[in-house]
Each structure stands twice: as structure tokens, then as C-alpha cells.
Short mmCIF file of C-alpha atoms in Angstrom, two decimals:
data_model
loop_
_atom_site.label_atom_id
_atom_site.label_comp_id
_atom_site.label_asym_id
_atom_site.label_seq_id
_atom_site.Cartn_x
_atom_site.Cartn_y
_atom_site.Cartn_z
CA MET A 30 -37.57 34.49 -2.22
CA ARG A 31 -38.81 30.98 -1.31
CA ALA A 32 -38.33 29.88 -4.92
CA LEU A 33 -34.65 30.83 -4.75
CA TYR A 34 -34.22 28.92 -1.49
CA SER A 35 -35.88 25.86 -3.04
CA GLY A 36 -33.56 26.10 -6.03
CA VAL A 37 -30.47 26.42 -3.82
CA THR A 38 -31.42 23.35 -1.76
CA GLY A 39 -31.90 21.43 -5.01
CA LEU A 40 -28.45 22.48 -6.24
CA GLU A 41 -26.83 21.56 -2.92
CA GLY A 42 -28.53 18.16 -2.93
CA THR A 43 -27.53 17.54 -6.53
CA GLN A 44 -23.92 18.48 -5.69
CA THR A 45 -23.91 15.88 -2.91
CA GLU A 46 -25.38 13.31 -5.30
CA MET A 47 -22.67 14.13 -7.88
CA ASP A 48 -20.02 13.69 -5.15
CA VAL A 49 -21.42 10.23 -4.34
CA ILE A 50 -21.57 9.27 -8.03
CA GLY A 51 -17.98 10.48 -8.49
CA ASN A 52 -16.88 8.37 -5.53
CA ASN A 53 -18.67 5.34 -7.01
CA ILE A 54 -16.89 5.83 -10.35
CA ALA A 55 -13.48 6.44 -8.73
CA ASN A 56 -13.78 3.17 -6.78
CA SER A 57 -15.24 1.03 -9.58
CA ASN A 58 -12.06 -1.10 -9.66
CA THR A 59 -11.53 -1.18 -5.88
CA VAL A 60 -11.73 -4.76 -4.60
CA GLY A 61 -14.83 -5.28 -2.44
CA PHE A 62 -16.12 -1.70 -2.93
CA LYS A 63 -19.82 -1.17 -2.31
CA SER A 64 -21.38 1.75 -4.17
CA SER A 65 -23.64 4.30 -2.49
CA GLN A 66 -26.96 5.86 -3.40
CA VAL A 67 -28.44 9.21 -2.36
CA THR A 68 -32.07 9.48 -1.25
CA PHE A 69 -33.79 12.88 -1.18
CA SER A 70 -36.72 14.13 0.90
CA THR A 71 -38.72 17.34 1.17
CA ALA A 72 -37.10 19.78 3.57
CA LEU A 73 -40.17 21.95 4.22
CA SER A 74 -43.64 22.34 2.77
CA GLN A 75 -46.23 25.08 3.02
CA VAL A 76 -49.97 24.36 3.18
CA LEU A 77 -51.81 26.69 0.80
CA SER A 78 -55.27 25.29 1.56
CA SER A 79 -56.40 22.78 4.15
CA ALA A 80 -58.06 19.44 3.53
CA ARG A 81 -61.85 19.26 3.70
CA SER A 82 -63.91 16.29 4.78
CA PRO A 83 -66.66 14.77 2.59
CA GLN A 84 -69.96 16.67 2.64
CA GLY A 85 -73.23 15.31 1.34
CA ASN A 86 -72.69 13.50 -1.96
CA LEU A 87 -69.26 15.11 -2.50
CA GLY A 88 -65.95 13.53 -1.58
CA GLY A 89 -63.31 15.21 0.53
CA VAL A 90 -60.57 17.48 -0.80
CA ASN A 91 -56.88 16.89 -0.18
CA PRO A 92 -54.74 19.74 1.13
CA VAL A 93 -52.81 21.85 -1.36
CA GLU A 94 -49.13 21.96 -0.39
CA VAL A 95 -46.03 23.32 -2.05
CA GLY A 96 -42.55 22.04 -1.29
CA LEU A 97 -40.01 24.60 -0.14
CA GLY A 98 -36.82 22.71 -0.84
CA THR A 99 -35.12 19.38 -0.65
CA GLN A 100 -32.67 17.73 1.69
CA ILE A 101 -30.55 14.59 1.71
CA ALA A 102 -32.54 11.93 3.56
CA SER A 103 -29.75 9.34 3.49
CA ILE A 104 -26.67 8.08 1.69
CA ASP A 105 -26.95 4.30 1.69
CA GLN A 106 -24.38 1.67 0.79
CA LEU A 107 -25.74 -0.85 -1.70
CA MET A 108 -24.79 -4.26 -0.36
CA THR A 109 -25.69 -6.17 -3.53
CA GLN A 110 -23.48 -8.93 -4.89
CA GLY A 111 -20.76 -7.63 -7.19
CA SER A 112 -19.35 -9.49 -10.18
CA LEU A 113 -16.81 -12.20 -9.44
CA GLN A 114 -13.52 -12.16 -11.34
CA ASN A 115 -10.84 -14.81 -11.76
CA THR A 116 -7.57 -13.18 -10.67
CA GLY A 117 -5.29 -16.17 -11.16
CA SER A 118 -4.10 -15.89 -7.54
CA PRO A 119 -4.88 -18.98 -5.42
CA THR A 120 -5.17 -16.86 -2.26
CA ASP A 121 -7.79 -14.44 -3.66
CA LEU A 122 -11.24 -15.35 -2.35
CA ALA A 123 -14.80 -14.09 -2.80
CA ILE A 124 -17.99 -14.45 -0.82
CA GLN A 125 -21.08 -15.19 -2.85
CA GLY A 126 -24.20 -14.21 -0.92
CA ASN A 127 -24.27 -12.86 2.63
CA GLY A 128 -21.23 -12.60 4.87
CA PHE A 129 -17.92 -10.86 5.46
CA PHE A 130 -14.28 -11.82 5.91
CA VAL A 131 -12.87 -11.06 9.36
CA VAL A 132 -9.48 -9.30 9.39
CA ASN A 133 -7.46 -8.10 12.38
CA ASN A 134 -4.92 -5.27 12.65
CA GLY A 135 -3.57 -6.36 16.05
CA SER A 136 -5.95 -4.21 18.08
CA GLY A 137 -9.34 -5.36 16.82
CA ASN A 138 -11.40 -7.20 14.22
CA TYR A 139 -12.79 -5.58 11.09
CA TYR A 140 -15.22 -6.92 8.49
CA THR A 141 -14.66 -6.70 4.75
CA ARG A 142 -15.86 -8.14 1.46
CA ALA A 143 -12.47 -7.51 -0.17
CA GLY A 144 -10.86 -10.92 -0.66
CA ASN A 145 -7.51 -9.88 -2.16
CA PHE A 146 -5.31 -11.97 0.14
CA SER A 147 -1.70 -13.12 0.07
CA LEU A 148 0.72 -14.99 2.32
CA ASP A 149 3.29 -13.06 4.34
CA GLN A 150 6.81 -14.35 5.07
CA ASN A 151 5.48 -16.39 8.04
CA GLY A 152 2.78 -18.15 6.00
CA THR A 153 -0.02 -16.05 7.54
CA LEU A 154 -2.90 -15.18 5.22
CA VAL A 155 -3.13 -11.36 5.10
CA GLN A 156 -5.19 -8.79 3.23
CA SER A 157 -2.96 -7.47 0.44
CA GLY A 158 -3.90 -3.79 0.66
CA THR A 159 -3.71 -3.43 4.44
CA GLY A 160 -1.55 -6.27 5.74
CA TYR A 161 -4.31 -7.15 8.24
CA ASP A 162 -4.36 -10.81 9.32
CA VAL A 163 -7.25 -12.86 7.93
CA MET A 164 -9.07 -14.59 10.79
CA GLY A 165 -10.84 -17.94 10.78
CA TRP A 166 -11.17 -21.35 12.40
CA GLU A 167 -8.37 -23.87 12.09
CA ALA A 168 -9.02 -26.89 9.89
CA THR A 169 -7.62 -30.11 11.34
CA ASN A 170 -7.67 -33.82 10.58
CA SER A 171 -9.65 -36.18 12.78
CA SER A 172 -8.22 -39.52 13.88
CA SER A 173 -9.94 -41.11 10.85
CA GLY A 174 -8.15 -38.70 8.50
CA GLN A 175 -11.23 -36.64 7.68
CA GLY A 176 -10.78 -32.88 7.69
CA TYR A 177 -13.09 -30.82 9.89
CA VAL A 178 -13.49 -27.32 11.34
CA ASN A 179 -14.51 -26.83 14.98
CA THR A 180 -16.54 -23.58 14.98
CA ASN A 181 -16.88 -23.70 18.79
CA LEU A 182 -13.27 -22.54 19.14
CA PRO A 183 -12.34 -18.84 18.92
CA ILE A 184 -11.12 -17.58 15.55
CA GLY A 185 -7.42 -16.97 15.01
CA LYS A 186 -4.89 -16.10 12.32
CA ILE A 187 -4.94 -18.40 9.32
CA GLN A 188 -1.51 -20.03 8.97
CA ILE A 189 -0.72 -21.99 5.81
CA SER A 190 2.45 -24.05 6.00
CA SER A 191 4.35 -24.37 2.71
CA ASN A 192 4.95 -28.09 3.32
CA ALA A 193 1.47 -28.97 4.64
CA THR A 194 -0.22 -32.00 3.10
CA MET A 195 -3.61 -33.63 3.46
CA ASN A 196 -4.27 -37.28 2.72
CA ALA A 197 -6.55 -37.94 -0.23
CA ASN A 198 -9.75 -39.90 0.36
CA ALA A 199 -11.36 -42.05 -2.31
CA THR A 200 -14.96 -41.30 -3.22
CA SER A 201 -17.18 -43.81 -1.41
CA SER A 202 -20.58 -43.00 -2.92
CA MET A 203 -22.09 -40.90 -5.66
CA THR A 204 -25.54 -39.68 -6.66
CA LEU A 205 -26.41 -39.21 -10.32
CA GLY A 206 -29.56 -37.66 -11.71
CA GLY A 207 -30.88 -37.04 -15.20
CA ASN A 208 -33.87 -36.88 -17.50
CA ILE A 209 -34.82 -39.59 -19.97
CA ASN A 210 -35.81 -38.53 -23.48
CA SER A 211 -39.40 -39.72 -23.96
CA ALA A 212 -38.93 -39.91 -27.76
CA SER A 213 -36.12 -42.47 -27.57
CA GLY A 214 -36.75 -46.19 -27.77
CA ILE A 215 -36.18 -48.69 -24.99
CA GLN A 216 -32.56 -49.80 -24.82
CA PRO A 217 -31.34 -52.76 -22.74
CA VAL A 218 -28.95 -51.76 -19.96
CA THR A 219 -26.47 -54.03 -18.22
CA ILE A 220 -25.11 -52.96 -14.83
CA THR A 221 -21.96 -54.59 -13.56
CA GLU A 222 -20.30 -54.04 -10.21
CA THR A 223 -16.55 -53.86 -10.07
#
């Protein structure tokens, strides 16, 4: 009878795993979706013979156990980096590495990796699928014209004005690096400042 119980627990666990795999496949094109993975563990085990300690010149003997079924230990979300795609929309964003976007539905903040955003009629950046407001710090210009973000302030809705402009700044310095081919001859170089 125990063998039947073990088989049934295996079937039930496999059914759960198939459900998780089906959910992963169904959401393969969902923006920001994180797939899940099932981990199994032994539900019960029966000791058929006990362990014995070493005696004389002989080593010890491990116990003999038989598993009596399986159970789902966990269903874990895999938080690995997904592939990035160019959508052609200037408001679609992606996070490479750790982190989440903060969105707000009016009653609280939520965290997401889905960066399919658009502008609503008021110029507020919103998540396309939910309409939740995208939250962040306001970027402003300093008195010198440099843009900066003050992360000491609380986050708020991101407003993008259709007629907003930002002054361009000329590049003031540059760093260049490279490798010299050791097989090439010495060439004279003239540097002129303009």
C-alpha cells in the first residue's frame, strides 16, 4: 500500500510542476514576467536498518532508508535577467541588473520589472497595462544649467511636459584609450590644439 501512496504523491507533485511549467509558457511574452521553478523534497522515509558505528578495523554502516513519497518543497520565482527587446517606444524602459520600478495605484506603491510605460493625457508616465503612475525623483536644472536629481526628496509621479526643453552643454573633456599594435613601425604624430 505504501508503494501506491508514494506513486500518488509523485503524480500530484508532477501535476503541480506541469501547472507551473504551463504558467511559464503562457506568460512567455508577458512584459517583466519572472518564471517559476518547482523544488521537490521527500515527504516521509522509513528506516529499514539503523546505522552502526565503526568496530575494530571495519568502518561504520549508514542507515538503510526508503522514501515514502514526495512533496513540493517550494515554488520559487527565478529573478534572473530576461532578454531586452527594442520596442520602438521611447517611453518603454528596462532595468539591467538589480532593481525594480516603483508604480502607484493611488493607495500604495508596488514594485515591478515591467517597463511598458506610456504618457497619459496629463503627461504623467504610467504603466500601460495597469494605468498605475510611475514614481521617481524629479530631475531639475541647477543654477549653472546642469541637470541633477535630489534623491533626498520623496518620490512622486513622473510628469513629462510636451514642451519641456533642456539646454545642451558642450563636452568639456574626454578620455580616450586604446592598444598600440606592436608589429607596426614608429610613425611621427603631430598634436595641435584648436
